Coordinates of C-alpha atoms and ligand atoms in Angstrom, one line a residue:
X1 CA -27.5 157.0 -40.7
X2 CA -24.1 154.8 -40.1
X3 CA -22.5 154.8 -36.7
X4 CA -19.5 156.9 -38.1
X5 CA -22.1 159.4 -39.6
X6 CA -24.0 159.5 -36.5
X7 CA -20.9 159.8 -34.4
X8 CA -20.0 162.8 -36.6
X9 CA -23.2 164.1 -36.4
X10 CA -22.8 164.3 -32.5
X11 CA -19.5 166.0 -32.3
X12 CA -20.7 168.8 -34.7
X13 CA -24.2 169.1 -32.4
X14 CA -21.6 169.1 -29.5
X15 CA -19.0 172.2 -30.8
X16 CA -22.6 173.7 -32.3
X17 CA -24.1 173.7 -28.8
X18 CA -20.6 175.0 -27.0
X19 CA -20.5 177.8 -29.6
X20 CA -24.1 179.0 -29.2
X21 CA -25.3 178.6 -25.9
X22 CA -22.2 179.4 -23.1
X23 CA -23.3 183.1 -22.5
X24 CA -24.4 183.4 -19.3
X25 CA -26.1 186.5 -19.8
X26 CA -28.0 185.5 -23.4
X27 CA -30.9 183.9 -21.7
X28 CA -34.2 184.5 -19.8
X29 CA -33.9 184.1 -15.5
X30 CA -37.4 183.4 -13.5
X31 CA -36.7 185.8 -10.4
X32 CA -39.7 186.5 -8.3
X33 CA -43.4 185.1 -8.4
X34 CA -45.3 187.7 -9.9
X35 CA -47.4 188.6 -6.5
X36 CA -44.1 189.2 -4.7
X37 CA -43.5 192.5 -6.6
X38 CA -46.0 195.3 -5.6
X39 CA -46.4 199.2 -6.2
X40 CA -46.5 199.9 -2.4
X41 CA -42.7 199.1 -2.2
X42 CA -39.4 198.4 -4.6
X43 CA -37.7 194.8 -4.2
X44 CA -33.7 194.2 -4.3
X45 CA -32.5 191.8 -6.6
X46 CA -29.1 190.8 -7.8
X47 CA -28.8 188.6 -11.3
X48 CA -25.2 187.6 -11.9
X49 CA -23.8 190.5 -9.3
X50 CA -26.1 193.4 -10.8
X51 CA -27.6 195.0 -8.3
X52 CA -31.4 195.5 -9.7
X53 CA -34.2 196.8 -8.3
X54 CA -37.9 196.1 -9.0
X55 CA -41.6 197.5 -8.5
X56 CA -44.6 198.2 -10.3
X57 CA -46.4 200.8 -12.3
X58 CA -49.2 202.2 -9.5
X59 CA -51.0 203.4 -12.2
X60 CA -50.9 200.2 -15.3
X61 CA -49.7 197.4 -12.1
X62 CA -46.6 197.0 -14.8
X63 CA -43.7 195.8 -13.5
X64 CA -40.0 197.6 -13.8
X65 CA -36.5 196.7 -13.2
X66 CA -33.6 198.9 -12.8
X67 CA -30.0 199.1 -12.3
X68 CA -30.5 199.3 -8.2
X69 CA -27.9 202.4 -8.7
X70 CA -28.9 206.1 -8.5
X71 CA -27.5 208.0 -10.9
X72 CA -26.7 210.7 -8.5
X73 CA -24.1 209.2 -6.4
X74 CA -25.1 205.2 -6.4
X75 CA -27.3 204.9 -3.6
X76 CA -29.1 201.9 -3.7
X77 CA -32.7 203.0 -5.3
X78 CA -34.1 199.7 -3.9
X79 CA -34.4 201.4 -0.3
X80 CA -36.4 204.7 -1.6
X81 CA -40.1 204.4 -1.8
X82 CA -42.5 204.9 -4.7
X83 CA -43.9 207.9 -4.6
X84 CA -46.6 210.0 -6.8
X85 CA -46.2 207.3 -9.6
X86 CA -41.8 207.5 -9.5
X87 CA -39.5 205.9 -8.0
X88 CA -37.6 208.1 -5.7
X89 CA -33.9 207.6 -4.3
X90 CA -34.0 207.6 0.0
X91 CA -30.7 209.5 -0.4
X92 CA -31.4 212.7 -2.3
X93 CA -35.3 212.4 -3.1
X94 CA -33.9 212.4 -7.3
X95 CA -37.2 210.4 -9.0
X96 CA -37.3 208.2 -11.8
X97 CA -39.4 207.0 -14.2
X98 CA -40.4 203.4 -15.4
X99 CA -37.7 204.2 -18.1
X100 CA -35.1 204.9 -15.8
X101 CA -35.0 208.9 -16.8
X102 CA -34.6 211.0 -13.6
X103 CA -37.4 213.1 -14.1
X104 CA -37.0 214.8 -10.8
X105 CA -34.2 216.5 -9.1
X106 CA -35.5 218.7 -6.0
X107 CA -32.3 220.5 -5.2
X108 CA -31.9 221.3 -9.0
X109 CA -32.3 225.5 -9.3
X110 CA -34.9 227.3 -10.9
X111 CA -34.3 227.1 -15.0
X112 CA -30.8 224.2 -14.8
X113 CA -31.6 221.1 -16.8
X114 CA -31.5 217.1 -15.1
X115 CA -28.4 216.4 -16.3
X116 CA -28.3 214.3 -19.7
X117 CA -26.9 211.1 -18.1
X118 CA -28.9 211.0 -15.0
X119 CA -30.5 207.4 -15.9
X120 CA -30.6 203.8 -14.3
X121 CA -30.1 201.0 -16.7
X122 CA -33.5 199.5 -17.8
X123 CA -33.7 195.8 -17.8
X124 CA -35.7 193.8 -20.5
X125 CA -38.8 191.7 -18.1
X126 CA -41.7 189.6 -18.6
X127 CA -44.2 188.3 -16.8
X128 CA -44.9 184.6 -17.6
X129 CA -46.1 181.4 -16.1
X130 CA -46.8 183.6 -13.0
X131 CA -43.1 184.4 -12.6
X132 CA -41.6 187.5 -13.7
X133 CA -38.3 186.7 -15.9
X134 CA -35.2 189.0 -16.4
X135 CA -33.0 189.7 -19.0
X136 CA -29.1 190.7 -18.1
X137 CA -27.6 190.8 -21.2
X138 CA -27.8 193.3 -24.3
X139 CA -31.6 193.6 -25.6
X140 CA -31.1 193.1 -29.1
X141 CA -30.2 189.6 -28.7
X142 CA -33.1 189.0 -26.8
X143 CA -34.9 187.6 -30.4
X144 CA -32.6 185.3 -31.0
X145 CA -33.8 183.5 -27.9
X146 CA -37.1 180.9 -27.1
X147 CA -40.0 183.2 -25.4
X148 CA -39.7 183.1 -21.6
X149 CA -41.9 180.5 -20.0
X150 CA -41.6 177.2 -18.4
X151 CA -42.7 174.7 -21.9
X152 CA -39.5 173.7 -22.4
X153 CA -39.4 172.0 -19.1
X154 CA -42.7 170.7 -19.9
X155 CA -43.6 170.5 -23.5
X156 CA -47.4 168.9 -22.6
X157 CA -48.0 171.6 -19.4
X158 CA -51.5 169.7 -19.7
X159 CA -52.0 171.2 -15.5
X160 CA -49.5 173.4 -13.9
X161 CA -46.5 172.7 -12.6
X162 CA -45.9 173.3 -8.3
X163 CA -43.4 175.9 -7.8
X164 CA -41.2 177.6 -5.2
X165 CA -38.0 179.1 -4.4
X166 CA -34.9 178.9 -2.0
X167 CA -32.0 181.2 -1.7
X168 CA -28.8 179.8 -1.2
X169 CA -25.0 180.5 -0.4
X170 CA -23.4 178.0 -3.0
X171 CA -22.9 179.3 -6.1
X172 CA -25.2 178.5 -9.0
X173 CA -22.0 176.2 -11.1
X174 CA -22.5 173.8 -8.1
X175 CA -25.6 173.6 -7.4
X176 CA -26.4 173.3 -11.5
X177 CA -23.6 170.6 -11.5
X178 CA -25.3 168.7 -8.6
X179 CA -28.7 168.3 -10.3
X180 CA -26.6 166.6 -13.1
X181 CA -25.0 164.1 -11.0
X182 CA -26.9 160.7 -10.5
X183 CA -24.1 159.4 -8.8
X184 CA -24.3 160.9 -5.8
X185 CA -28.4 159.9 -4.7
X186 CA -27.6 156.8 -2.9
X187 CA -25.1 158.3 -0.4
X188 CA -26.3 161.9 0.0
X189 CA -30.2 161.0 -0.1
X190 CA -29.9 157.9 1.7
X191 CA -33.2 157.7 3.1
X192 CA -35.3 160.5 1.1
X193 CA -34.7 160.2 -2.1
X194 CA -32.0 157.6 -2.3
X195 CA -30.9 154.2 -1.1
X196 CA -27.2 152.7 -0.7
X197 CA -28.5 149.4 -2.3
X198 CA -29.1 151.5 -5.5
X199 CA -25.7 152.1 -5.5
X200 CA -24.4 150.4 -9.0
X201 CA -21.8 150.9 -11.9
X202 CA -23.2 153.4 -14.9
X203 CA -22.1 155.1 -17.1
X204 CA -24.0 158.1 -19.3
X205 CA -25.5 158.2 -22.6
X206 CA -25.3 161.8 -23.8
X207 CA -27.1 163.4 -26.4
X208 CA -25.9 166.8 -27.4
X209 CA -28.5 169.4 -29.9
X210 CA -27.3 172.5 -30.6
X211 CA -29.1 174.2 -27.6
X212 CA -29.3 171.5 -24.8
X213 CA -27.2 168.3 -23.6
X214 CA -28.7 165.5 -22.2
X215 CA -28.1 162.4 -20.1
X216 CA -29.5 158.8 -19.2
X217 CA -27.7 156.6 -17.0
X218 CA -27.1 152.9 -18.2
X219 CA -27.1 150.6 -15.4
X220 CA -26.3 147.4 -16.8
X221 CA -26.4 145.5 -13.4
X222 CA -29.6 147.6 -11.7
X223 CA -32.3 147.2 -15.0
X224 CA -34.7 147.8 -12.5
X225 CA -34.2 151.0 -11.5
X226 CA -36.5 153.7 -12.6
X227 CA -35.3 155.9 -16.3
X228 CA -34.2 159.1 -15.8
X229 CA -33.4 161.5 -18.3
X230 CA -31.3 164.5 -17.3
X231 CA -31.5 167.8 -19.3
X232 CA -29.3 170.8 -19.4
X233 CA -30.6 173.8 -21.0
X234 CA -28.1 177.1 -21.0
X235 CA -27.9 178.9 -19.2
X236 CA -29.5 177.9 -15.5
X237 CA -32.1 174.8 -16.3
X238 CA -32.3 171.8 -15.6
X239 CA -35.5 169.3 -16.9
X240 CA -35.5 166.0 -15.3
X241 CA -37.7 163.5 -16.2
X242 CA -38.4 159.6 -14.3
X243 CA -40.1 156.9 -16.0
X244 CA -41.1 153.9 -15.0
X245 CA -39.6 150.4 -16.1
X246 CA -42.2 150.7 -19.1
X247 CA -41.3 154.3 -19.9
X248 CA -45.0 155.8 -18.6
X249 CA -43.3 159.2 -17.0
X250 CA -44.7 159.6 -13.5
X251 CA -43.0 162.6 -12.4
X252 CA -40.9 165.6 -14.1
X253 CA -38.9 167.8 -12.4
X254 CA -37.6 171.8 -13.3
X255 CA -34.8 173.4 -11.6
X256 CA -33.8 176.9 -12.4
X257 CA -30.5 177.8 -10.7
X258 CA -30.4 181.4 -10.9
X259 CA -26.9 183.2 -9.9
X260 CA -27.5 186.4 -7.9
X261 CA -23.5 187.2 -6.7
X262 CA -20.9 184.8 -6.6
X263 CA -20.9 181.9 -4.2
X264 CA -24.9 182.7 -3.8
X265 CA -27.8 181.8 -6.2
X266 CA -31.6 181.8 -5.8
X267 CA -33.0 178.0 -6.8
X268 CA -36.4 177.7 -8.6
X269 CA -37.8 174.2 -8.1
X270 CA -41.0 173.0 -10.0
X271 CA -42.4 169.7 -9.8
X272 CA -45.5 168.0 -11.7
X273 CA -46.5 164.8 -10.2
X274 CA -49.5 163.2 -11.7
X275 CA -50.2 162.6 -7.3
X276 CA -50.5 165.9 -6.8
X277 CA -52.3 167.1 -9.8
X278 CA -55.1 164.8 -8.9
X279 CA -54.7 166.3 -4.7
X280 CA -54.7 169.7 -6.0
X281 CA -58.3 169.3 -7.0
X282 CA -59.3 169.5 -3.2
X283 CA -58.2 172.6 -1.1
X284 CA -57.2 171.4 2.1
X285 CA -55.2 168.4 1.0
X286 CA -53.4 170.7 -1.9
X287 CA -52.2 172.8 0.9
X288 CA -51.4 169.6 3.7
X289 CA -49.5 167.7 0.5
X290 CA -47.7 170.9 -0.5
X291 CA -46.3 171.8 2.5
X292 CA -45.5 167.9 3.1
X293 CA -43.5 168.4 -0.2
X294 CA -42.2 171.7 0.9
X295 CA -40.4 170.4 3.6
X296 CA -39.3 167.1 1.9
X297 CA -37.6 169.5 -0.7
X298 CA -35.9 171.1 2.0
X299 CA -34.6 168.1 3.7
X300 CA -33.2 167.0 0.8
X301 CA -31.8 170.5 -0.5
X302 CA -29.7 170.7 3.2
X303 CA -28.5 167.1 2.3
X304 CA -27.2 168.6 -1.2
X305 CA -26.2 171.8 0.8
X306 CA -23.9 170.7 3.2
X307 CA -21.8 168.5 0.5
X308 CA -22.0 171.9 -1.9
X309 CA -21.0 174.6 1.4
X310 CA -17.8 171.6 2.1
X311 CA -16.8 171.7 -1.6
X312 CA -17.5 175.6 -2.3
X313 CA -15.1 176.4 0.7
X314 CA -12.1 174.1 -0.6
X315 CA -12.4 175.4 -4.4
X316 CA -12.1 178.9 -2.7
X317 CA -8.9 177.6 -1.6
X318 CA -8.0 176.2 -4.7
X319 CA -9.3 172.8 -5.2
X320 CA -10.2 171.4 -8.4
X321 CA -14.0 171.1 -9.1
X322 CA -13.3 168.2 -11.3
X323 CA -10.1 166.0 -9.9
X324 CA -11.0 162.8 -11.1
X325 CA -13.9 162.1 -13.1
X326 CA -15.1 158.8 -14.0
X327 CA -17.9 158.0 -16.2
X328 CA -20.5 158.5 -14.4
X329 CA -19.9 162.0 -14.2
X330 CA -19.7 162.8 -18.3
X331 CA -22.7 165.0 -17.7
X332 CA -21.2 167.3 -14.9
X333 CA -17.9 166.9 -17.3
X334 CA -19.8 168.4 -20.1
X335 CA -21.6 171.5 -18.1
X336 CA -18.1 171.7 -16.1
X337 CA -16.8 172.7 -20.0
X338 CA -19.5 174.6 -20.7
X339 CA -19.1 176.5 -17.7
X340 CA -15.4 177.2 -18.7
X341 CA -16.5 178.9 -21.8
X342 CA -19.1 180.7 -20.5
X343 CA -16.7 182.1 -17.8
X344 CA -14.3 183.3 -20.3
X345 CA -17.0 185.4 -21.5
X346 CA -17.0 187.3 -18.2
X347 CA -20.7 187.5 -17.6
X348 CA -20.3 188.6 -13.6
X349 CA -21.2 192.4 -12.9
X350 CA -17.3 194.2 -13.3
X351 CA -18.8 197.9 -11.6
X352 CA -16.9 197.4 -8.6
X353 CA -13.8 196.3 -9.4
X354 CA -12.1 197.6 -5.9
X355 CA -12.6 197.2 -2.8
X356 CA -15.0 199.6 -1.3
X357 CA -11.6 201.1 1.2
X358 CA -9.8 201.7 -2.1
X359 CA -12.7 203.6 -3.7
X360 CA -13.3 205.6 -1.3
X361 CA -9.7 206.1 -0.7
X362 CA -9.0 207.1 -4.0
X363 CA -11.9 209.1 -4.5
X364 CA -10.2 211.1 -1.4
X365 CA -7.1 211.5 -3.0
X366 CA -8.3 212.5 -5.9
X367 CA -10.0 215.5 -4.0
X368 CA -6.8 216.5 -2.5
Ligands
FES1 FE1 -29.7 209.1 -5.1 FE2 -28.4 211.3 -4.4 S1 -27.7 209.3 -4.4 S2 -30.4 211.1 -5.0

């Protein structure tokens, strides 16, 4: 291929990838290990500002989401109980099924029907990897889209990858962006993850397919730092993957930034180092090294945090997310696009479009 053919080549992979992947709501979310959802009790949830609640089957141990919204007068369900197999609403005892069906209304008189619409949205779920994955958006494009799991972050899973969770108050556009941003690890992580004599000029070699974008940093005056390769994949993941100077990997890195409401997101870390593979293998030090890691993570997430909380608070106010970007951000410039599109798409929950004064308000003038 000729550099104009491959430079043509890139720009139709780039518009290809804008046009087939910024819908926030076409894609798969991990949202709870599967042990943290039971039959004993339902679970709250909220995937972009849906309201969901979740439990299992007590008779097949199957896991269900709804729409955390009784179809009676929108109580939350999520603080009812399960009860003889259903899950019943605290407010008026109305029971559903796995389906979302009410299939029980206790004040309802002798011979009058459920009504027909009494139901609570179903969402699409699957249990993989050991996390259980949700789907917000409509069901039939669920086909279109790569099987739930966590292979695409690591195409040879040859031994699982550690995993946990943090929930956060920055939304999920900054805390994505972040994990794209090289830049920033000699000055935020100085001292963890980072050092200030790493600081050096780059610039970012992109690679766009149709379903991910990608980004190296060339540092022409630091060849020894280590190769890193950072992956976006629509619509919350990141893969990031360090090699050594001779390009053997020695660690790979998952982030799923999951947004709950805005300016809040739930963040999915998974890590596979080769180091603590082979500690794994002995009980005692898996669980001393993944606490040791546990914490480290957090350390270094509150470093990230307080630069995200600083920066969410001014764009509230108005500030631009993207002022003045040099090249090393073209990776953050290109999800920063992204984003734009995906936004225009309006993939936030729009139920409550009011305040909660103004409902209520006009529901009470509307009974005068
Ligand atoms: Fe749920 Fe009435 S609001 S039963």
């Amino acid at each position: 291929m000729t550099k104009e053919e491959d430079l043509d080549d890139q720009e139709a992979q780039r518009k290809q990838f804008y046009l087939e992947t910024a819908d926030m709501r076409k894609g798969w979310y991990p949202v709870f290990p599967v042990g943290e959802i039971s039959s004993k009790k339902p679970t709250a949830f909220h995937l972009l500002g849906d309201p969901i609640v979740l439990y299992r089957d007590p008779v097949t141990l199957e896991a269900v989401a709804l729409a955390d919204i009784c179809a009676h007068r929108s109580a939350p369900l999520s603080t009812g109980a399960i009860l003889e197999g259903k899950l019943e609403c605290k407010y008026h005892g109305w029971q559903y099924d796995t389906e979302g069906t009410v299939v029980k209304v206790p004040s309802l008189m002798d011979g009058r029907k459920i009504p027909a619409n009494a139901k609570a949205r179903s969402y699409p779920l699957v249990e993989s990897d050991g996390y259980i994955w949700l789907w917000p958006g409509n069901p039939e494009d669920i086909n279109s889209a790569p099987t739930p799991n966590f292979h695409h972050l690591y195409p040879q899973l040859d031994f699982p990858p550690r995993l946990e969770y943090f929930d956060l108050d920055i939304d999920a556009s900054l805390l994505l962006e972040n994990f794209l941003d090289p830049s920033h690890l000699p000055f935020t992580h100085t001292g963890t993850i980072g050092k200030r004599a790493d600081a050096t000029p780059m610039r970012m070699a992109m690679n766009f397919t149709r379903d991910q974008v990608s980004g190296i940093p060339d540092t022409p005056h630091a060849p020894h730092l280590p190769f890193t390769e950072f992956i976006f994949f629509p619509p919350s993941s990141i893969g990031l993957k360090i090699f050594t100077k001779e390009k053997n990997s020695y660690g790979e890195q998952g982030f799923y930034v999951i947004p709950t409401t805005k300016g809040h997101c739930r963040f999915v870390i998974l890590q596979r180092f080769t180091f603590f593979h082979t500690f794994s293998q002995i009980p005692i030090f898996s669980w001393v090294m993944d606490r040791i890691i546990s914490r480290m993570n957090y350390k270094i997430l509150m470093e990230d945090y307080e630069m995200l909380k600083g920066q969410q608070r001014r764009l509230l106010h108005g500030a631009n997310a993207m002022k003045s970007p040099v090249a090393a951000d073209t990776l953050i410039k290109a999800y920063r696009n992204w984003w734009r599109v995906a936004i225009k798409k309006k993939p936030w929950f729009s139920g409550y479009d009011s305040d909660i004064e103004d409902i209520v308000l006009d529901d009470y003038r509307g009974s005068c």
